[in-house]
Tab-separated table of C-alpha atoms in Angstrom:
chain	number	residue	atom	x	y	z
A	1	MET	CA	0.000	0.000	0.000
A	2	ALA	CA	2.820	2.365	0.882
A	3	LEU	CA	4.513	1.572	-2.434
A	4	VAL	CA	1.353	2.425	-4.369
A	5	GLU	CA	0.986	5.743	-2.554
A	6	GLU	CA	4.642	6.562	-3.219
A	7	GLU	CA	4.265	5.829	-6.933
A	8	ALA	CA	1.099	7.925	-7.099
A	9	SER	CA	2.893	10.805	-5.399
A	10	GLU	CA	5.748	10.601	-7.901
A	11	CYS	CA	3.267	10.613	-10.806
A	12	LEU	CA	1.594	13.726	-9.452
A	13	GLN	CA	4.963	15.460	-9.122
A	14	VAL	CA	5.765	14.657	-12.747
A	15	LEU	CA	2.323	15.905	-13.817
A	16	GLU	CA	2.751	19.140	-11.888
A	17	SER	CA	6.113	19.723	-13.560
A	18	LEU	CA	4.724	19.081	-17.047
A	19	LEU	CA	1.771	21.396	-16.512
A	20	GLN	CA	4.101	24.290	-15.750
A	21	THR	CA	5.121	24.466	-19.425
A	22	CYS	CA	2.002	22.981	-21.045
A	23	VAL	CA	0.460	25.057	-23.865
A	24	THR	CA	-2.009	22.490	-25.261
A	25	LEU	CA	-3.893	19.999	-23.082
A	26	ALA	CA	-6.630	17.415	-23.746
A	27	VAL	CA	-8.394	15.873	-20.745
A	28	ASP	CA	-10.772	12.910	-21.073
A	29	THR	CA	-11.440	11.723	-17.554
A	30	ASP	CA	-13.939	11.417	-14.737
A	31	PRO	CA	-14.919	14.506	-12.692
A	32	ASP	CA	-12.908	13.532	-9.582
A	33	THR	CA	-9.676	13.112	-11.531
A	34	PHE	CA	-10.253	16.410	-13.307
A	35	VAL	CA	-10.669	18.228	-9.991
A	36	MET	CA	-7.416	16.666	-8.778
A	37	ILE	CA	-5.542	17.795	-11.904
A	38	THR	CA	-6.741	21.389	-11.661
A	39	ARG	CA	-5.265	21.886	-8.214
A	40	PHE	CA	-1.984	22.465	-10.050
A	41	LYS	CA	-1.102	25.622	-11.953
A	42	CYS	CA	-0.907	25.663	-15.724
A	43	PRO	CA	0.171	29.264	-16.403
A	44	LEU	CA	0.910	28.878	-20.139
A	45	LEU	CA	-2.145	26.842	-21.155
A	46	GLN	CA	-3.795	28.347	-24.252
A	47	ASP	CA	-5.571	25.420	-25.938
A	48	PHE	CA	-7.732	23.188	-23.705
A	49	ARG	CA	-10.040	20.300	-24.595
A	50	LEU	CA	-12.203	18.921	-21.772
A	51	ASN	CA	-14.461	15.872	-21.966
A	52	LEU	CA	-15.834	14.680	-18.641
A	53	LEU	CA	-16.811	11.014	-18.417
A	54	TRP	CA	-19.878	10.358	-16.295
A	55	GLU	CA	-19.666	6.556	-16.134
A	56	GLY	CA	-22.417	6.103	-18.703
A	57	ASN	CA	-24.976	8.132	-16.746
A	58	LEU	CA	-25.251	11.641	-18.169
A	59	MET	CA	-28.025	12.483	-15.698
A	60	LEU	CA	-25.271	12.822	-13.086
A	61	LYS	CA	-23.853	15.725	-15.104
A	62	ASP	CA	-26.873	17.942	-14.471
A	63	THR	CA	-27.490	16.605	-10.955
A	64	TYR	CA	-24.027	17.111	-9.491
A	65	GLY	CA	-21.882	19.049	-11.962
A	66	VAL	CA	-18.247	19.821	-11.183
A	67	ASP	CA	-16.938	22.600	-8.981
A	68	MET	CA	-15.077	24.842	-11.441
A	69	GLY	CA	-14.548	27.739	-9.065
A	70	HIS	CA	-11.017	26.665	-8.143
A	71	THR	CA	-9.930	26.095	-11.779
A	72	LEU	CA	-9.628	29.741	-12.811
A	73	HIS	CA	-5.901	29.845	-12.017
A	74	PHE	CA	-5.565	26.716	-14.165
A	75	LEU	CA	-7.163	28.462	-17.156
A	76	SER	CA	-5.852	31.991	-16.693
A	77	ALA	CA	-4.103	32.215	-20.097
A	78	LEU	CA	-6.684	30.247	-22.081
A	79	LYS	CA	-7.441	31.270	-25.690
A	80	ARG	CA	-9.117	28.199	-27.225
A	81	MET	CA	-11.511	25.808	-25.484
A	82	LYS	CA	-13.314	22.674	-26.630
A	83	MET	CA	-15.675	20.992	-24.194
A	84	ARG	CA	-18.206	18.197	-23.920
A	85	GLN	CA	-20.463	16.927	-21.122
A	86	ILE	CA	-20.008	20.019	-18.938
A	87	SER	CA	-22.943	20.982	-16.734
A	88	VAL	CA	-24.587	24.398	-16.869
A	89	ALA	CA	-23.770	24.950	-13.181
A	90	SER	CA	-20.094	24.338	-13.881
A	91	ILE	CA	-20.084	26.671	-16.891
A	92	ALA	CA	-21.479	29.516	-14.803
A	93	GLN	CA	-18.399	29.357	-12.536
A	94	LEU	CA	-15.985	30.085	-15.398
A	95	GLY	CA	-17.088	33.666	-15.951
A	96	MET	CA	-13.586	35.128	-15.996
A	97	ILE	CA	-12.299	33.086	-18.970
A	98	TRP	CA	-14.906	33.898	-21.613
A	99	THR	CA	-13.701	37.392	-22.492
A	100	ASN	CA	-10.230	36.028	-23.349
A	101	LEU	CA	-11.343	33.234	-25.677
A	102	VAL	CA	-10.783	33.478	-29.430
A	103	GLU	CA	-12.174	29.993	-30.130
A	104	LEU	CA	-14.989	28.051	-28.434
A	105	LYS	CA	-16.288	24.657	-29.542
A	106	ILE	CA	-18.997	22.852	-27.567
A	107	LYS	CA	-20.195	19.333	-28.415
A	108	ASN	CA	-23.547	17.934	-27.271
A	109	PHE	CA	-24.673	21.538	-26.891
A	110	ASP	CA	-28.043	22.258	-25.274
A	111	LEU	CA	-29.062	25.916	-25.390
A	112	THR	CA	-29.854	27.354	-21.948
A	113	PRO	CA	-30.143	30.894	-20.519
A	114	GLU	CA	-26.730	30.365	-18.877
A	115	TYR	CA	-25.082	29.563	-22.199
A	116	VAL	CA	-26.623	32.654	-23.794
A	117	GLN	CA	-25.015	34.733	-21.028
A	118	VAL	CA	-21.688	33.010	-21.687
A	119	LEU	CA	-21.836	33.828	-25.403
A	120	ARG	CA	-22.675	37.462	-24.687
A	121	GLN	CA	-19.382	37.731	-22.778
A	122	CYS	CA	-17.232	36.375	-25.627
A	123	GLN	CA	-16.152	39.758	-26.950
A	124	ASN	CA	-12.905	38.474	-28.488
A	125	ILE	CA	-14.283	35.271	-29.987
A	126	LYS	CA	-13.380	34.601	-33.640
A	127	THR	CA	-14.587	31.000	-34.035
A	128	CYS	CA	-17.655	29.523	-32.323
A	129	TYR	CA	-18.991	25.998	-32.972
A	130	LEU	CA	-22.154	25.012	-31.079
A	131	ILE	CA	-22.604	21.370	-32.089
A	132	PRO	CA	-25.977	20.168	-30.792
A	133	ALA	CA	-26.974	17.027	-28.994
A	134	SER	CA	-29.344	14.709	-30.826
A	135	PRO	CA	-32.065	15.799	-30.879
A	136	PRO	CA	-31.185	19.459	-30.225
A	137	ARG	CA	-32.795	20.991	-27.159
A	138	ILE	CA	-33.553	24.382	-25.656
A	139	ILE	CA	-33.683	24.023	-21.869
A	140	GLY	CA	-35.456	26.751	-19.943
A	141	GLN	CA	-36.949	30.011	-21.156
A	142	ILE	CA	-34.466	32.163	-23.080
A	143	PRO	CA	-35.270	35.715	-21.935
A	144	SER	CA	-35.388	38.590	-24.384
A	145	ALA	CA	-32.407	40.872	-23.933
A	146	GLN	CA	-30.759	43.922	-25.405
A	147	SER	CA	-28.609	43.112	-28.404
A	148	VAL	CA	-24.898	42.524	-27.850
A	149	THR	CA	-22.311	42.717	-30.625
A	150	LEU	CA	-19.570	40.109	-30.960
A	151	PRO	CA	-17.283	42.295	-33.068
A	152	LYS	CA	-14.566	39.739	-33.871
A	153	LEU	CA	-16.673	36.652	-34.637
A	154	GLN	CA	-15.838	35.373	-38.132
A	155	ARG	CA	-16.851	31.679	-38.115
A	156	LEU	CA	-20.084	30.328	-36.605
A	157	ARG	CA	-21.587	26.843	-36.624
A	158	VAL	CA	-25.064	26.605	-35.140
A	159	CYS	CA	-28.132	24.370	-35.204
A	160	SER	CA	-31.332	25.583	-36.845
A	161	ALA	CA	-33.220	24.889	-33.609
A	162	HIS	CA	-31.050	27.406	-31.732
A	163	LEU	CA	-30.715	30.194	-34.276
A	164	ASP	CA	-33.809	32.205	-33.355
A	165	ALA	CA	-33.044	31.984	-29.606
A	166	LEU	CA	-29.641	33.600	-30.261
A	167	SER	CA	-31.195	36.650	-31.930
A	168	SER	CA	-29.771	39.022	-29.296
A	169	LEU	CA	-26.251	38.362	-30.637
A	170	LEU	CA	-24.967	40.468	-33.525
A	171	PHE	CA	-21.884	39.588	-35.567
A	172	PRO	CA	-21.105	42.278	-38.156
A	173	ASN	CA	-17.811	40.679	-39.239
A	174	LEU	CA	-19.094	37.123	-39.700
A	175	ARG	CA	-17.585	35.544	-42.818
A	176	GLU	CA	-18.440	31.823	-42.520
A	177	LEU	CA	-21.778	30.404	-41.353
A	178	GLN	CA	-22.788	26.755	-41.088
A	179	ILE	CA	-26.405	25.968	-40.212
A	180	GLU	CA	-26.992	22.356	-39.220
A	181	ILE	CA	-30.612	21.621	-40.037
A	182	SER	CA	-32.686	19.653	-37.563
A	183	ALA	CA	-35.385	17.902	-39.579
A	184	ALA	CA	-37.364	17.184	-36.395
A	185	TRP	CA	-37.477	20.859	-35.336
A	186	ARG	CA	-40.006	23.380	-36.589
A	187	HIS	CA	-40.616	26.885	-35.265
A	188	PRO	CA	-44.307	27.168	-34.326
A	189	HIS	CA	-44.821	30.518	-36.065
A	190	ARG	CA	-41.905	31.280	-38.397
A	191	LEU	CA	-40.095	29.796	-41.379
A	192	LEU	CA	-36.437	28.990	-40.910
A	193	SER	CA	-35.587	30.923	-44.072
A	194	ASP	CA	-37.140	34.050	-42.493
A	195	ILE	CA	-35.087	33.519	-39.316
A	196	VAL	CA	-31.865	33.153	-41.327
A	197	VAL	CA	-32.506	36.294	-43.365
A	198	GLU	CA	-33.453	38.324	-40.280
A	199	THR	CA	-30.310	37.147	-38.461
A	200	LEU	CA	-28.045	38.154	-41.335
A	201	ASN	CA	-29.775	41.480	-41.946
A	202	SER	CA	-29.678	42.427	-38.245
A	203	SER	CA	-25.931	41.874	-38.108
A	204	GLY	CA	-25.220	43.461	-41.478
A	205	CYS	CA	-22.472	40.915	-42.123
A	206	GLN	CA	-20.937	40.181	-45.519
A	207	LEU	CA	-20.811	36.383	-45.642
A	208	ARG	CA	-18.171	34.710	-47.800
A	209	ARG	CA	-19.068	31.076	-47.080
A	210	LEU	CA	-22.472	29.530	-46.295
A	211	ARG	CA	-23.079	25.856	-45.506
A	212	MET	CA	-26.596	24.489	-44.976
A	213	THR	CA	-26.169	20.878	-43.911
A	214	ARG	CA	-28.008	17.680	-42.955
A	215	GLY	CA	-31.636	18.446	-43.728
A	216	PRO	CA	-34.138	20.444	-45.793
A	217	LEU	CA	-33.870	24.154	-45.083
A	218	CYS	CA	-36.746	25.534	-47.105
A	219	ARG	CA	-40.281	24.665	-48.162
A	220	SER	CA	-39.761	25.903	-51.696
A	221	ILE	CA	-37.183	27.259	-54.083
A	222	GLY	CA	-38.563	30.725	-53.288
A	223	ASP	CA	-37.329	30.331	-49.700
A	224	LEU	CA	-33.870	29.402	-50.968
A	225	ARG	CA	-33.849	32.433	-53.239
A	226	GLN	CA	-34.805	34.600	-50.250
A	227	ILE	CA	-31.725	33.447	-48.334
A	228	LEU	CA	-29.375	33.844	-51.288
A	229	ALA	CA	-30.729	37.330	-52.034
A	230	ALA	CA	-29.612	38.305	-48.504
A	231	THR	CA	-26.110	36.883	-49.044
A	232	SER	CA	-25.011	38.508	-52.283
A	233	SER	CA	-21.370	38.588	-51.120
A	234	LEU	CA	-21.056	34.762	-51.056
A	235	ARG	CA	-17.985	33.109	-52.605
A	236	TRP	CA	-18.681	29.548	-51.393
A	237	LEU	CA	-22.080	27.867	-51.102
A	238	GLU	CA	-22.755	24.313	-49.923
A	239	ILE	CA	-26.213	22.752	-49.694
A	240	GLU	CA	-26.493	19.289	-48.161
A	241	ASP	CA	-29.645	17.205	-47.716
A	242	ILE	CA	-29.269	13.721	-46.232
A	243	THR	CA	-32.983	13.132	-45.639
A	244	SER	CA	-34.749	10.371	-47.545
A	245	MET	CA	-37.463	12.701	-48.896
A	246	THR	CA	-35.477	15.738	-49.944
A	247	PHE	CA	-37.054	18.846	-51.427
A	248	PHE	CA	-33.905	19.965	-53.160
A	249	SER	CA	-32.574	18.507	-56.355
A	250	GLY	CA	-29.487	19.496	-58.238
A	251	GLN	CA	-31.664	20.538	-61.165
A	252	VAL	CA	-33.798	22.936	-59.098
A	253	VAL	CA	-30.833	24.592	-57.385
A	254	MET	CA	-29.066	24.978	-60.722
A	255	GLU	CA	-32.088	26.766	-62.164
A	256	ALA	CA	-32.211	29.099	-59.164
A	257	LEU	CA	-28.583	30.088	-59.626
A	258	ALA	CA	-28.387	30.138	-63.409
A	259	ARG	CA	-30.926	32.808	-64.274
A	260	PRO	CA	-32.910	35.680	-62.710
A	261	SER	CA	-36.554	35.182	-61.819
A	262	PRO	CA	-39.537	37.433	-60.959
A	263	TRP	CA	-38.836	36.838	-57.239
A	264	ASP	CA	-35.354	38.372	-57.372
A	265	HIS	CA	-34.884	42.028	-56.535
A	266	ASN	CA	-34.703	43.922	-59.850
A	267	GLY	CA	-34.157	40.637	-61.702
A	268	VAL	CA	-30.537	40.424	-60.545
A	269	LEU	CA	-28.753	37.077	-60.783
A	270	LEU	CA	-28.282	35.538	-57.331
A	271	VAL	CA	-24.863	35.529	-55.613
A	272	PRO	CA	-22.934	37.004	-58.561
A	273	LYS	CA	-19.568	36.626	-56.776
A	274	LEU	CA	-19.966	32.866	-56.278
A	275	ARG	CA	-16.740	30.892	-56.870
A	276	ASN	CA	-17.507	27.422	-55.501
A	277	LEU	CA	-20.807	25.529	-55.367
A	278	THR	CA	-21.286	22.121	-53.687
A	279	LEU	CA	-24.523	20.114	-53.666
A	280	SER	CA	-24.651	16.950	-51.522
A	281	PHE	CA	-27.550	14.484	-51.470
A	282	GLY	CA	-28.075	11.278	-49.516
A	283	GLY	CA	-29.191	8.917	-52.267
A	284	ARG	CA	-29.015	7.917	-55.923
A	285	SER	CA	-32.249	9.031	-57.538
A	286	TYR	CA	-32.277	12.817	-57.309
A	287	ALA	CA	-32.700	14.931	-60.422
A	288	LEU	CA	-29.224	16.057	-61.368
A	289	PRO	CA	-28.103	18.513	-64.027
A	290	SER	CA	-26.398	17.177	-67.111
A	291	SER	CA	-22.861	18.143	-68.024
A	292	LEU	CA	-24.262	20.465	-70.690
A	293	GLU	CA	-26.389	22.251	-68.076
A	294	VAL	CA	-23.352	22.667	-65.828
A	295	GLU	CA	-21.438	24.212	-68.713
A	296	ARG	CA	-24.333	26.605	-69.292
A	297	LEU	CA	-24.314	27.584	-65.608
A	298	ILE	CA	-20.593	28.335	-65.693
A	299	ALA	CA	-21.052	30.322	-68.908
A	300	SER	CA	-23.901	32.332	-67.352
A	301	ARG	CA	-21.694	33.224	-64.399
A	302	GLU	CA	-18.976	34.343	-66.807
A	303	ARG	CA	-21.413	36.735	-68.457
A	304	VAL	CA	-22.177	38.212	-65.029
A	305	VAL	CA	-18.439	38.651	-64.437
A	306	VAL	CA	-18.096	40.630	-67.651
A	307	HIS	CA	-21.176	42.724	-66.904
A	308	LEU	CA	-20.185	43.580	-63.318
A	309	GLY	CA	-16.457	43.894	-63.929
A	310	LEU	CA	-15.568	41.165	-61.420
A	311	LYS	CA	-12.285	39.282	-61.488
A	312	SER	CA	-13.585	35.722	-61.665
A	313	GLY	CA	-16.748	33.667	-62.083
A	314	LEU	CA	-17.708	30.178	-60.940
A	315	GLU	CA	-14.515	28.145	-60.659
A	316	ALA	CA	-15.665	24.839	-59.156
A	317	PHE	CA	-18.928	22.927	-58.952
A	318	ASP	CA	-19.304	19.656	-57.006
A	319	ILE	CA	-22.238	17.260	-56.851
A	320	LYS	CA	-21.980	14.519	-54.220
A	321	LEU	CA	-24.331	11.564	-53.857
A	322	PHE	CA	-23.840	9.185	-50.955
A	323	ALA	CA	-25.450	6.252	-49.190
A	324	THR	CA	-24.278	3.737	-46.610
A	325	ASP	CA	-22.915	1.419	-49.301
A	326	TRP	CA	-22.050	3.799	-52.109
A	327	GLN	CA	-20.901	7.287	-52.960
A	328	LYS	CA	-20.284	9.296	-56.088
A	329	LYS	CA	-18.740	12.706	-56.603
A	330	THR	CA	-18.710	14.696	-59.811
A	331	THR	CA	-16.547	17.801	-59.970
A	332	TRP	CA	-16.379	20.445	-62.668
A	333	ARG	CA	-13.414	22.832	-62.470
A	334	LYS	CA	-12.422	25.658	-64.752
A	335	THR	CA	-8.766	25.642	-65.802
A	336	LYS	CA	-6.602	28.691	-66.337
A	337	PHE	CA	-7.009	28.124	-70.094
A	338	GLY	CA	-10.789	28.551	-69.881
A	339	ASN	CA	-11.641	24.879	-70.331
A	340	VAL	CA	-13.870	22.935	-67.959
A	341	VAL	CA	-12.520	19.650	-66.588
A	342	ARG	CA	-14.959	17.077	-65.212
A	343	ASP	CA	-13.902	14.368	-62.747
A	344	VAL	CA	-16.140	11.507	-61.616
A	345	ILE	CA	-15.266	9.395	-58.570
A	346	GLU	CA	-17.482	6.448	-57.625
A	347	ALA	CA	-16.721	4.222	-54.635
A	348	PHE	CA	-18.162	1.032	-53.180
A	349	PRO	CA	-17.159	-0.720	-49.927
A	350	GLY	CA	-14.364	-3.198	-50.433
A	351	SER	CA	-13.454	-1.943	-53.896
A	352	SER	CA	-11.127	0.698	-55.259
A	353	SER	CA	-12.637	3.961	-56.455
A	354	GLU	CA	-13.536	4.247	-60.112
A	355	HIS	CA	-12.216	7.499	-61.537
A	356	ALA	CA	-12.811	9.170	-64.873
A	357	GLY	CA	-11.508	12.505	-66.106
A	358	ILE	CA	-13.019	14.377	-69.059
A	359	SER	CA	-11.985	17.716	-70.559
A	360	MET	CA	-14.663	19.877	-72.164
A	361	ALA	CA	-14.537	23.251	-73.836
A	362	ALA	CA	-16.383	25.954	-71.919
């Protein structure tokens, strides 16, 4: 017994010494061990990943939490934090660290009033990923509050179920937005496309990259046009639908992007600065554009470039189809000589990918 205690003491001494110079630290452990570790100082720690293991019973997380009050000296220099399975009560004790963070990533995220308060304090945050639990949840009543600007936020990943509840946050310098669609969630009174447009217009941001992933975002192509009309500065657009009964098809999206329609403001072509377009669908049978139609789309974007005096038009267009036992990716890319090169990659489990490359004149 004495030998075991001596070895444990030596291990703790080594750990304490290592933590003195530690800049990056990942902790996957039970709450008691974490509390023991944080009794040491870690003055140089800037990048911290914390995943607390609750012995298979996550109900303990919300019942007991972890006392974080004594960990502030441990996290005094922190700039980037990734966390999972941390209770709301524990989060509330870390008030002093939020203003210093430039990156925050939370997995199994449930939106609560406490988390909204945390986000309002993140005045230096540049990257924020709020990856929801499944299904996503809003716990408690999110109170209305005066708007707060996060002036440095550039990259945001958020679930559709949480977007409206975060309306008090403004991000005028946001450049990249990923909206993870929850097919099971529906706002009782509003369309998600309206919420997205209102969020972007309130912040006045000039998005460069927009990703709408996992599920159907809109009821109709008119809703999609509404979103794209509010994001005219886009360079990259990705639309993904993995549901079995998708609304979107490659053909429909192509038509929305290729030509003006009566719904567009002043008949202007949508997202004229678009460089890269990716469409991803979870199945084989969706209506897809032909190679000729893709060439026409690229040509139509080139005409916009000439008309508006822009430097470049659509440079890459990907269509991805995937299932559990099969996937296919078709890529069209414009070369520096003005030609369009098409690559097709098809893969099956247990076999090598089939690849074909075809060069076409634009």
